[in-house]
């Protein structure tokens, strides 16, 4: 005989499992498409470590760079690889998270706020994008800290990306900064011209265009004129 309390727990667990199937991962961002070059080789190494490990070796992993350097692709690519190994992975978009929390805060719905914390506690891996957006949002940060702190203590992998080094983040209490620095911090450096040419050629191949049909000066010309970020380079390929 199943008690009402046990039945309630089972329903709650089933609901959590069903929610896990929608982990917000973008299936279009694949690990094999994340081009390795000199500027991002250390981050690639970290990614391989996350994918192959059976438990969190470094936690959290904090990656930072200027905009358009492939941080979001990295998060989704790592997440998709882990999902293949049956890990429950969740990609957290800061804007969506803040919007949801703010709605419950306005309505003073403490039960829903508690549910948010419990929901994220059940994942094996959490991937936080653009963490700097949370800066100065005090009430949301309190909820965020509870989630991050719990998952780190439970040795569940957390990967965070930002446009700034943890020490330069504005609007975060010291407890966040020390947490962020407690694992490993890695910068994605500015790609060189050679790095961008390698990425450009790989992305051409992805679009079924053979770079060997191009003169090297043509490739250099396009890369030089779209060298501000990998994102602008992708825009050039879309035009082509």
Short mmCIF file of C-alpha atoms in Angstrom, two decimals:
data_model
loop_
_atom_site.label_atom_id
_atom_site.label_comp_id
_atom_site.label_asym_id
_atom_site.label_seq_id
_atom_site.Cartn_x
_atom_site.Cartn_y
_atom_site.Cartn_z
CA UNK A 1 0.00 0.00 0.00
CA UNK A 2 1.38 3.38 -1.01
CA UNK A 3 0.81 6.18 1.47
CA UNK A 4 -0.42 9.59 0.36
CA UNK A 5 2.95 11.08 1.31
CA UNK A 6 4.86 8.51 -0.77
CA UNK A 7 2.51 9.04 -3.70
CA UNK A 8 3.04 12.79 -3.48
CA UNK A 9 6.80 12.31 -3.47
CA UNK A 10 6.60 10.02 -6.52
CA UNK A 11 4.48 12.52 -8.45
CA UNK A 12 6.95 15.28 -7.58
CA UNK A 13 9.90 13.13 -8.70
CA UNK A 14 8.15 12.21 -11.95
CA UNK A 15 7.49 15.89 -12.60
CA UNK A 16 11.16 16.73 -12.00
CA UNK A 17 12.29 13.97 -14.37
CA UNK A 18 9.92 15.18 -17.08
CA UNK A 19 11.25 18.70 -16.69
CA UNK A 20 14.82 17.42 -17.04
CA UNK A 21 14.04 16.28 -20.57
CA UNK A 22 13.81 19.96 -21.45
CA UNK A 23 17.24 21.14 -20.31
CA UNK A 24 17.36 24.14 -22.67
CA UNK A 25 20.32 22.70 -24.61
CA UNK A 26 20.64 23.83 -28.21
CA UNK A 27 21.23 20.66 -30.22
CA UNK A 28 22.79 22.67 -33.05
CA UNK A 29 25.90 23.47 -30.98
CA UNK A 30 28.05 20.36 -31.29
CA UNK A 31 31.41 19.58 -29.72
CA UNK A 32 32.86 18.41 -33.05
CA UNK A 33 32.03 21.83 -34.53
CA UNK A 34 33.89 23.73 -31.80
CA UNK A 35 37.10 24.51 -33.69
CA UNK A 36 40.31 24.15 -31.70
CA UNK A 37 42.98 26.77 -32.29
CA UNK A 38 45.81 28.35 -30.33
CA UNK A 39 43.60 30.98 -28.65
CA UNK A 40 41.14 28.50 -27.09
CA UNK A 41 43.25 25.36 -26.60
CA UNK A 42 43.17 25.64 -22.78
CA UNK A 43 39.37 25.91 -22.77
CA UNK A 44 39.15 22.92 -25.12
CA UNK A 45 41.27 20.96 -22.64
CA UNK A 46 38.87 21.92 -19.83
CA UNK A 47 35.91 20.88 -21.96
CA UNK A 48 37.43 17.46 -22.62
CA UNK A 49 38.04 17.08 -18.90
CA UNK A 50 34.40 17.87 -18.08
CA UNK A 51 33.09 15.48 -20.72
CA UNK A 52 35.31 12.56 -19.69
CA UNK A 53 35.24 12.91 -15.90
CA UNK A 54 33.06 10.81 -13.63
CA UNK A 55 33.03 13.45 -10.89
CA UNK A 56 33.72 17.18 -10.70
CA UNK A 57 37.49 17.72 -10.54
CA UNK A 58 37.39 21.52 -10.70
CA UNK A 59 34.26 23.22 -9.42
CA UNK A 60 33.10 25.67 -10.52
CA UNK A 61 34.77 26.17 -13.88
CA UNK A 62 34.66 29.86 -14.72
CA UNK A 63 35.38 30.89 -18.33
CA UNK A 64 35.54 34.48 -19.47
CA UNK A 65 36.23 36.44 -22.64
CA UNK A 66 34.93 39.36 -24.63
CA UNK A 67 31.70 38.90 -26.56
CA UNK A 68 31.60 36.64 -29.60
CA UNK A 69 34.44 34.29 -28.65
CA UNK A 70 32.37 31.09 -28.59
CA UNK A 71 31.42 30.83 -24.90
CA UNK A 72 27.77 29.95 -25.50
CA UNK A 73 28.72 27.37 -28.15
CA UNK A 74 31.13 25.85 -25.63
CA UNK A 75 28.44 25.51 -22.95
CA UNK A 76 25.90 23.87 -25.24
CA UNK A 77 28.51 21.62 -26.87
CA UNK A 78 29.74 20.33 -23.50
CA UNK A 79 26.15 19.92 -22.32
CA UNK A 80 25.17 17.92 -25.41
CA UNK A 81 28.13 15.59 -24.94
CA UNK A 82 27.27 15.01 -21.29
CA UNK A 83 23.62 14.38 -22.16
CA UNK A 84 24.78 11.51 -24.41
CA UNK A 85 26.16 9.89 -21.25
CA UNK A 86 22.76 10.27 -19.53
CA UNK A 87 23.74 13.20 -17.33
CA UNK A 88 20.92 15.56 -16.41
CA UNK A 89 22.23 18.85 -17.76
CA UNK A 90 20.64 22.29 -17.67
CA UNK A 91 21.68 25.38 -19.60
CA UNK A 92 20.59 28.53 -17.76
CA UNK A 93 19.79 31.63 -19.77
CA UNK A 94 20.14 34.59 -17.36
CA UNK A 95 17.36 36.68 -18.89
CA UNK A 96 14.83 33.85 -18.65
CA UNK A 97 15.92 32.96 -15.12
CA UNK A 98 15.65 36.56 -13.90
CA UNK A 99 12.26 37.03 -15.57
CA UNK A 100 10.85 33.93 -13.87
CA UNK A 101 12.24 34.81 -10.43
CA UNK A 102 11.11 38.45 -10.69
CA UNK A 103 7.53 37.36 -11.43
CA UNK A 104 7.43 35.25 -8.27
CA UNK A 105 9.12 37.99 -6.23
CA UNK A 106 6.54 40.56 -7.32
CA UNK A 107 3.75 38.17 -6.32
CA UNK A 108 5.56 37.26 -3.07
CA UNK A 109 5.15 33.61 -4.03
CA UNK A 110 7.64 31.95 -1.67
CA UNK A 111 6.48 28.46 -2.60
CA UNK A 112 7.32 28.99 -6.27
CA UNK A 113 10.69 30.50 -5.35
CA UNK A 114 11.46 27.46 -3.22
CA UNK A 115 10.42 25.21 -6.13
CA UNK A 116 12.93 26.95 -8.39
CA UNK A 117 15.77 26.21 -5.98
CA UNK A 118 14.67 22.58 -5.57
CA UNK A 119 14.33 22.16 -9.33
CA UNK A 120 17.92 23.13 -10.08
CA UNK A 121 19.24 21.04 -7.19
CA UNK A 122 18.22 17.92 -9.10
CA UNK A 123 20.53 18.39 -12.08
CA UNK A 124 23.94 16.74 -12.39
CA UNK A 125 25.43 19.66 -14.32
CA UNK A 126 24.47 23.35 -14.45
CA UNK A 127 25.70 25.63 -17.24
CA UNK A 128 25.38 29.36 -16.53
CA UNK A 129 25.63 31.76 -19.46
CA UNK A 130 26.50 35.47 -19.14
CA UNK A 131 26.64 35.42 -15.34
CA UNK A 132 27.47 39.16 -15.32
CA UNK A 133 23.81 39.91 -16.14
CA UNK A 134 22.85 38.87 -12.59
CA UNK A 135 24.93 41.69 -11.09
CA UNK A 136 23.12 43.95 -8.54
CA UNK A 137 19.90 41.91 -8.69
CA UNK A 138 20.05 41.21 -4.97
CA UNK A 139 16.95 39.05 -4.46
CA UNK A 140 17.68 36.94 -7.54
CA UNK A 141 21.32 36.60 -6.48
CA UNK A 142 20.26 35.13 -3.13
CA UNK A 143 18.36 32.38 -4.93
CA UNK A 144 21.23 31.90 -7.37
CA UNK A 145 23.75 31.53 -4.54
CA UNK A 146 21.64 28.85 -2.86
CA UNK A 147 21.57 26.86 -6.09
CA UNK A 148 25.28 27.24 -6.83
CA UNK A 149 26.37 26.63 -3.25
CA UNK A 150 24.29 23.47 -2.87
CA UNK A 151 25.39 21.93 -6.17
CA UNK A 152 29.06 22.61 -5.48
CA UNK A 153 28.77 21.04 -2.03
CA UNK A 154 27.14 17.99 -3.64
CA UNK A 155 30.07 17.83 -6.09
CA UNK A 156 27.82 18.47 -9.07
CA UNK A 157 29.61 20.17 -11.94
CA UNK A 158 28.96 23.86 -12.52
CA UNK A 159 30.31 25.73 -15.55
CA UNK A 160 29.99 29.51 -15.65
CA UNK A 161 30.81 31.92 -18.48
CA UNK A 162 31.12 35.68 -18.32
CA UNK A 163 32.47 38.66 -20.21
CA UNK A 164 34.73 39.51 -17.24
CA UNK A 165 37.18 37.93 -14.85
CA UNK A 166 35.44 37.18 -11.49
CA UNK A 167 37.42 39.95 -9.78
CA UNK A 168 35.98 42.54 -12.19
CA UNK A 169 32.33 41.53 -11.90
CA UNK A 170 30.16 44.35 -10.61
CA UNK A 171 27.18 43.92 -8.30
CA UNK A 172 28.28 40.58 -6.78
CA UNK A 173 28.95 40.06 -3.09
CA UNK A 174 32.34 38.74 -1.99
CA UNK A 175 30.80 35.32 -1.27
CA UNK A 176 30.11 34.93 -4.99
CA UNK A 177 33.60 35.99 -6.04
CA UNK A 178 35.28 33.55 -3.65
CA UNK A 179 32.98 30.78 -4.88
CA UNK A 180 33.76 31.58 -8.50
CA UNK A 181 37.49 31.54 -7.77
CA UNK A 182 37.30 28.33 -5.77
CA UNK A 183 37.53 26.08 -8.81
CA UNK A 184 39.43 27.04 -11.93
CA UNK A 185 39.27 30.24 -13.98
CA UNK A 186 40.22 30.32 -17.64
CA UNK A 187 40.23 33.09 -20.23
CA UNK A 188 39.46 32.61 -23.91
CA UNK A 189 42.06 34.85 -25.49
CA UNK A 190 41.72 37.02 -28.55
CA UNK A 191 42.21 34.85 -31.66
CA UNK A 192 45.10 35.63 -33.97
CA UNK A 193 44.69 35.98 -37.73
CA UNK A 194 45.85 32.39 -38.14
CA UNK A 195 43.29 31.23 -35.58
CA UNK A 196 40.49 33.05 -37.38
CA UNK A 197 41.59 31.66 -40.75
CA UNK A 198 41.46 28.13 -39.34
CA UNK A 199 37.96 28.75 -37.94
CA UNK A 200 36.84 30.35 -41.20
CA UNK A 201 38.02 27.38 -43.26
CA UNK A 202 36.34 24.88 -40.92
CA UNK A 203 33.07 26.78 -41.09
CA UNK A 204 33.27 26.89 -44.89
CA UNK A 205 33.56 23.10 -44.89
CA UNK A 206 30.54 22.94 -42.57
CA UNK A 207 28.61 24.82 -45.29
CA UNK A 208 29.87 22.41 -47.97
CA UNK A 209 32.26 25.00 -49.42
CA UNK A 210 35.79 23.78 -50.15
CA UNK A 211 38.36 26.35 -48.90
CA UNK A 212 40.93 24.86 -51.28
CA UNK A 213 38.95 26.46 -54.10
CA UNK A 214 39.81 29.87 -52.62
CA UNK A 215 42.92 31.95 -53.05
CA UNK A 216 44.65 32.46 -49.70
CA UNK A 217 44.53 36.24 -50.12
CA UNK A 218 40.75 36.09 -50.51
CA UNK A 219 40.44 34.21 -47.22
CA UNK A 220 42.80 36.65 -45.49
CA UNK A 221 40.84 39.62 -46.86
CA UNK A 222 37.52 38.37 -45.46
CA UNK A 223 39.02 37.35 -42.12
CA UNK A 224 40.81 40.70 -41.66
CA UNK A 225 37.56 42.57 -42.31
CA UNK A 226 35.56 40.42 -39.88
CA UNK A 227 38.16 39.88 -37.17
CA UNK A 228 36.33 41.52 -34.26
CA UNK A 229 34.84 38.19 -33.14
CA UNK A 230 33.97 34.67 -34.25
CA UNK A 231 30.35 35.80 -34.42
CA UNK A 232 31.10 38.46 -37.05
CA UNK A 233 33.09 35.85 -38.98
CA UNK A 234 30.02 33.64 -39.03
CA UNK A 235 28.06 36.61 -40.36
CA UNK A 236 30.53 36.87 -43.25
CA UNK A 237 30.03 33.19 -44.06
CA UNK A 238 26.26 33.67 -44.05
CA UNK A 239 26.67 36.47 -46.60
CA UNK A 240 28.83 34.21 -48.78
#
